[in-house]
mmCIF file of C-alpha atoms in Angstrom:
data_model
loop_
_atom_site.group_PDB
_atom_site.id
_atom_site.type_symbol
_atom_site.label_atom_id
_atom_site.label_comp_id
_atom_site.label_asym_id
_atom_site.label_seq_id
_atom_site.Cartn_x
_atom_site.Cartn_y
_atom_site.Cartn_z
ATOM 1 C CA MET A 10 126.204 77.578 110.990
ATOM 2 C CA ASN A 11 128.788 74.954 111.700
ATOM 3 C CA ALA A 12 132.301 75.402 113.123
ATOM 4 C CA ASN A 13 133.891 74.786 109.718
ATOM 5 C CA ASN A 14 132.413 77.934 108.316
ATOM 6 C CA ARG A 15 133.841 80.071 111.320
ATOM 7 C CA ALA A 16 137.123 78.369 110.567
ATOM 8 C CA GLN A 17 137.333 80.240 107.320
ATOM 9 C CA LEU A 18 137.394 83.540 109.062
ATOM 10 C CA HIS A 19 140.729 85.425 108.907
ATOM 11 C CA LYS A 20 141.586 88.028 111.534
ATOM 12 C CA TYR A 21 141.670 91.518 109.986
ATOM 13 C CA GLU A 22 144.192 94.315 110.752
ATOM 14 C CA PRO A 23 143.549 97.478 109.080
ATOM 15 C CA PRO A 24 146.455 99.675 107.751
ATOM 16 C CA ASN A 25 147.956 102.069 110.049
ATOM 17 C CA TRP A 26 146.365 104.952 108.180
ATOM 18 C CA ALA A 27 142.795 103.448 108.579
ATOM 19 C CA SER A 28 143.186 102.438 112.275
ATOM 20 C CA SER A 29 141.349 105.442 113.455
ATOM 21 C CA LEU A 30 138.236 104.690 111.829
ATOM 22 C CA ASN A 31 135.250 103.498 113.841
ATOM 23 C CA SER A 32 133.707 99.947 113.603
ATOM 24 C CA ILE A 33 136.543 98.453 111.937
ATOM 25 C CA PRO A 34 135.617 94.690 110.964
ATOM 26 C CA LYS A 35 137.157 91.755 113.003
ATOM 27 C CA TYR A 36 137.427 89.393 110.104
ATOM 28 C CA PHE A 37 137.512 88.827 106.422
ATOM 29 C CA VAL A 38 137.044 85.867 103.964
ATOM 30 C CA LYS A 39 137.120 86.594 100.273
ATOM 31 C CA VAL A 40 136.437 88.852 97.281
ATOM 32 C CA ARG A 41 136.834 92.512 98.208
ATOM 33 C CA LYS A 42 133.616 94.064 99.568
ATOM 34 C CA LEU A 43 132.171 90.604 100.171
ATOM 35 C CA GLU A 44 135.271 89.398 102.036
ATOM 36 C CA PHE A 45 134.272 91.903 104.927
ATOM 37 C CA VAL A 46 130.482 91.625 104.386
ATOM 38 C CA LEU A 47 130.335 87.840 104.566
ATOM 39 C CA ALA A 48 132.879 87.542 107.337
ATOM 40 C CA ASP A 49 130.467 89.862 109.294
ATOM 41 C CA ALA A 50 127.531 87.396 108.422
ATOM 42 C CA LEU A 51 129.606 84.517 109.729
ATOM 43 C CA ASP A 52 130.791 86.260 112.681
ATOM 44 C CA LYS A 53 127.140 86.972 113.736
ATOM 45 C CA LYS A 54 126.211 83.447 113.186
ATOM 46 C CA CYS A 55 123.902 83.878 110.244
ATOM 47 C CA ASP A 56 123.078 80.865 108.072
ATOM 48 C CA THR A 57 121.600 82.836 105.093
ATOM 49 C CA VAL A 58 122.414 85.975 103.059
ATOM 50 C CA ILE A 59 119.959 88.096 101.071
ATOM 51 C CA THR A 60 120.894 90.628 98.552
ATOM 52 C CA CYS A 61 119.596 92.205 95.226
ATOM 53 C CA GLY A 62 120.590 93.510 91.895
ATOM 54 C CA GLY A 63 119.780 93.214 88.216
ATOM 55 C CA LEU A 64 119.513 89.757 86.470
ATOM 56 C CA PRO A 65 122.857 89.893 84.934
ATOM 57 C CA SER A 66 124.254 91.294 88.419
ATOM 58 C CA ASN A 67 127.976 90.401 89.016
ATOM 59 C CA HIS A 68 127.515 91.212 92.758
ATOM 60 C CA CYS A 69 124.603 88.681 92.910
ATOM 61 C CA ARG A 70 126.468 85.955 91.133
ATOM 62 C CA THR A 71 129.589 86.574 93.284
ATOM 63 C CA THR A 72 127.524 86.488 96.413
ATOM 64 C CA ALA A 73 125.797 83.352 95.368
ATOM 65 C CA VAL A 74 129.004 81.582 94.660
ATOM 66 C CA ALA A 75 130.893 82.937 97.765
ATOM 67 C CA ALA A 76 127.758 81.925 99.994
ATOM 68 C CA LYS A 77 127.878 78.417 98.621
ATOM 69 C CA GLN A 78 131.566 78.044 99.335
ATOM 70 C CA LEU A 79 130.905 79.384 102.931
ATOM 71 C CA GLY A 80 127.941 77.040 103.521
ATOM 72 C CA LEU A 81 125.386 79.859 103.605
ATOM 73 C CA ASN A 82 121.931 79.885 101.904
ATOM 74 C CA CYS A 83 121.514 82.659 99.520
ATOM 75 C CA TYR A 84 118.459 84.550 98.314
ATOM 76 C CA LEU A 85 118.760 86.982 95.414
ATOM 77 C CA LEU A 86 116.128 89.358 94.595
ATOM 78 C CA LEU A 87 116.737 90.122 90.903
ATOM 79 C CA ARG A 88 115.071 93.224 89.080
ATOM 80 C CA SER A 89 113.305 92.176 85.993
ATOM 81 C CA SER A 90 110.617 93.652 83.771
ATOM 82 C CA ASP A 91 109.413 90.090 83.228
ATOM 83 C CA GLN A 92 108.152 88.312 86.324
ATOM 84 C CA LYS A 93 107.949 84.876 84.751
ATOM 85 C CA THR A 94 110.918 82.688 85.686
ATOM 86 C CA VAL A 95 110.683 80.668 82.625
ATOM 87 C CA ASN A 96 110.866 83.769 80.377
ATOM 88 C CA VAL A 97 114.190 85.269 81.964
ATOM 89 C CA GLY A 98 116.153 82.342 80.892
ATOM 90 C CA CYS A 99 119.297 80.929 82.339
ATOM 91 C CA LYS A 100 122.344 82.648 80.787
ATOM 92 C CA GLY A 101 125.457 84.226 82.037
ATOM 93 C CA ASN A 102 125.489 85.230 85.686
ATOM 94 C CA LEU A 103 121.922 84.074 86.324
ATOM 95 C CA LEU A 104 123.081 80.575 85.351
ATOM 96 C CA LEU A 105 125.969 80.675 87.706
ATOM 97 C CA SER A 106 123.710 81.946 90.441
ATOM 98 C CA ARG A 107 121.269 79.064 89.963
ATOM 99 C CA MET A 108 124.216 76.683 89.734
ATOM 100 C CA ALA A 109 125.392 77.880 93.149
ATOM 101 C CA GLY A 110 122.079 76.930 94.598
ATOM 102 C CA SER A 111 120.818 80.444 95.153
ATOM 103 C CA ASN A 112 117.025 81.122 95.637
ATOM 104 C CA ILE A 113 116.009 83.636 92.890
ATOM 105 C CA ILE A 114 113.091 85.997 93.522
ATOM 106 C CA LEU A 115 112.246 88.004 90.442
ATOM 107 C CA VAL A 116 111.051 91.607 91.523
ATOM 108 C CA PRO A 117 110.030 94.586 89.697
ATOM 109 C CA GLU A 118 112.531 97.200 88.603
ATOM 110 C CA LEU A 119 112.362 99.261 91.748
ATOM 111 C CA LYS A 120 114.785 101.691 93.384
ATOM 112 C CA TYR A 121 116.741 100.351 96.262
ATOM 113 C CA LYS A 122 115.883 102.203 99.349
ATOM 114 C CA SER A 123 112.025 102.679 98.611
ATOM 115 C CA GLY A 124 111.505 99.275 97.050
ATOM 116 C CA LEU A 125 114.191 96.620 97.132
ATOM 117 C CA LYS A 126 115.436 97.064 100.618
ATOM 118 C CA PRO A 127 111.995 96.805 102.098
ATOM 119 C CA MET A 128 111.403 93.751 100.014
ATOM 120 C CA MET A 129 114.609 92.139 101.398
ATOM 121 C CA GLU A 130 113.600 92.962 104.805
ATOM 122 C CA LYS A 131 110.164 91.076 104.250
ATOM 123 C CA VAL A 132 112.194 88.024 103.001
ATOM 124 C CA ALA A 133 114.379 88.223 106.041
ATOM 125 C CA GLU A 134 111.518 88.283 108.466
ATOM 126 C CA LYS A 135 109.703 85.341 106.750
ATOM 127 C CA LEU A 136 113.142 83.415 107.156
ATOM 128 C CA ARG A 137 113.440 84.337 110.620
ATOM 129 C CA GLN A 138 110.005 82.975 111.355
ATOM 130 C CA GLN A 139 111.152 79.816 109.718
ATOM 131 C CA GLY A 140 114.131 79.575 112.095
ATOM 132 C CA SER A 141 116.780 81.010 109.836
ATOM 133 C CA ALA A 142 119.388 83.668 110.814
ATOM 134 C CA PRO A 143 119.388 86.074 107.695
ATOM 135 C CA TYR A 144 121.800 88.721 107.003
ATOM 136 C CA LEU A 145 121.033 91.655 104.489
ATOM 137 C CA VAL A 146 123.803 92.473 101.965
ATOM 138 C CA GLU A 147 123.345 95.881 100.686
ATOM 139 C CA VAL A 148 123.036 96.387 96.831
ATOM 140 C CA GLY A 149 126.462 95.707 95.454
ATOM 141 C CA GLY A 150 127.842 94.939 98.876
ATOM 142 C CA SER A 151 128.205 98.768 99.311
ATOM 143 C CA SER A 152 128.086 99.213 103.027
ATOM 144 C CA TYR A 153 130.404 100.688 105.618
ATOM 145 C CA THR A 154 131.660 97.096 106.299
ATOM 146 C CA GLY A 155 132.082 96.493 102.601
ATOM 147 C CA LEU A 156 134.251 99.604 102.050
ATOM 148 C CA PHE A 157 137.018 97.971 103.867
ATOM 149 C CA GLY A 158 137.524 95.680 100.818
ATOM 150 C CA TYR A 159 138.818 98.693 98.945
ATOM 151 C CA LEU A 160 140.720 100.104 101.817
ATOM 152 C CA THR A 161 142.547 96.943 101.727
ATOM 153 C CA ALA A 162 142.872 97.190 97.762
ATOM 154 C CA PHE A 163 144.387 100.694 98.094
ATOM 155 C CA GLN A 164 146.875 99.307 100.668
ATOM 156 C CA GLU A 165 147.960 96.476 98.397
ATOM 157 C CA MET A 166 148.537 98.864 95.538
ATOM 158 C CA MET A 167 150.544 100.849 97.841
ATOM 159 C CA ASP A 168 152.599 97.855 98.998
ATOM 160 C CA GLN A 169 153.172 97.011 95.242
ATOM 161 C CA ASN A 170 154.347 100.500 94.483
ATOM 162 C CA LEU A 171 151.657 100.824 91.721
ATOM 163 C CA LEU A 172 150.475 104.171 92.704
ATOM 164 C CA GLU A 173 153.899 105.912 92.320
ATOM 165 C CA ASP A 174 153.723 105.935 88.491
ATOM 166 C CA PHE A 175 150.167 107.257 87.921
ATOM 167 C CA ASP A 176 148.302 110.423 88.467
ATOM 168 C CA ASP A 177 144.653 109.138 88.295
ATOM 169 C CA ILE A 178 142.883 105.993 89.271
ATOM 170 C CA VAL A 179 139.908 104.904 87.034
ATOM 171 C CA LEU A 180 137.280 102.430 88.106
ATOM 172 C CA THR A 181 133.797 101.481 87.134
ATOM 173 C CA VAL A 182 131.002 102.502 89.416
ATOM 174 C CA GLY A 183 127.596 100.630 90.110
ATOM 175 C CA SER A 184 126.421 101.074 93.683
ATOM 176 C CA GLY A 185 129.296 103.272 94.647
ATOM 177 C CA GLY A 186 130.929 101.087 97.395
ATOM 178 C CA THR A 187 134.341 100.623 95.355
ATOM 179 C CA ALA A 188 134.542 104.369 94.579
ATOM 180 C CA ALA A 189 133.777 105.181 98.277
ATOM 181 C CA GLY A 190 136.489 102.844 99.548
ATOM 182 C CA ILE A 191 139.139 104.048 97.082
ATOM 183 C CA ALA A 192 138.189 107.622 97.891
ATOM 184 C CA ILE A 193 138.518 107.373 101.551
ATOM 185 C CA ALA A 194 141.801 105.504 101.339
ATOM 186 C CA ASN A 195 142.994 108.101 99.028
ATOM 187 C CA TYR A 196 142.130 110.742 101.562
ATOM 188 C CA LEU A 197 143.399 108.960 104.589
ATOM 189 C CA THR A 198 146.830 108.158 103.208
ATOM 190 C CA GLY A 199 147.318 111.840 102.065
ATOM 191 C CA SER A 200 147.502 110.520 98.345
ATOM 192 C CA LYS A 201 147.172 113.169 95.765
ATOM 193 C CA LEU A 202 145.749 110.870 93.186
ATOM 194 C CA LYS A 203 142.525 111.982 91.435
#
């Protein structure tokens, strides 16, 4: 990793209501969960990120593009019922991931903890043996570090007075990291939103 990559790190100061949490990230870079996850990878002097998802994964596409912008190599383990690269095509998020220069590895449609995570760890070990410094990004970027992206989003909504006029927050859920961050922020701030 070059010094230019570390120059992209921004110092993170949590909102007062979140300052009692353990292991608060030191830096952020961009795009909600990934802004903290990729900052952690850069801070740990990693040069490669590895993550997983489905063929049309928004998380994988975003990781591929952000990694390229930060000068990181990117490996995507993409679930597919067809293991022939030529058969999966090159549309949508898969096209953008390829355009960003990510390394695409097609894998069977396995569960994360029992199948995909061990596969990611094997790829990481092989890369370490080749001299790389890999960083594993949980599916969807949903990790303790990643949830700070949505603690920050909640604070932004508070700063913009958006929450005062609503009773509920509705969001989409994939890997659960967004929901976890919003729920924890809602609890820590004493908000009564549902």
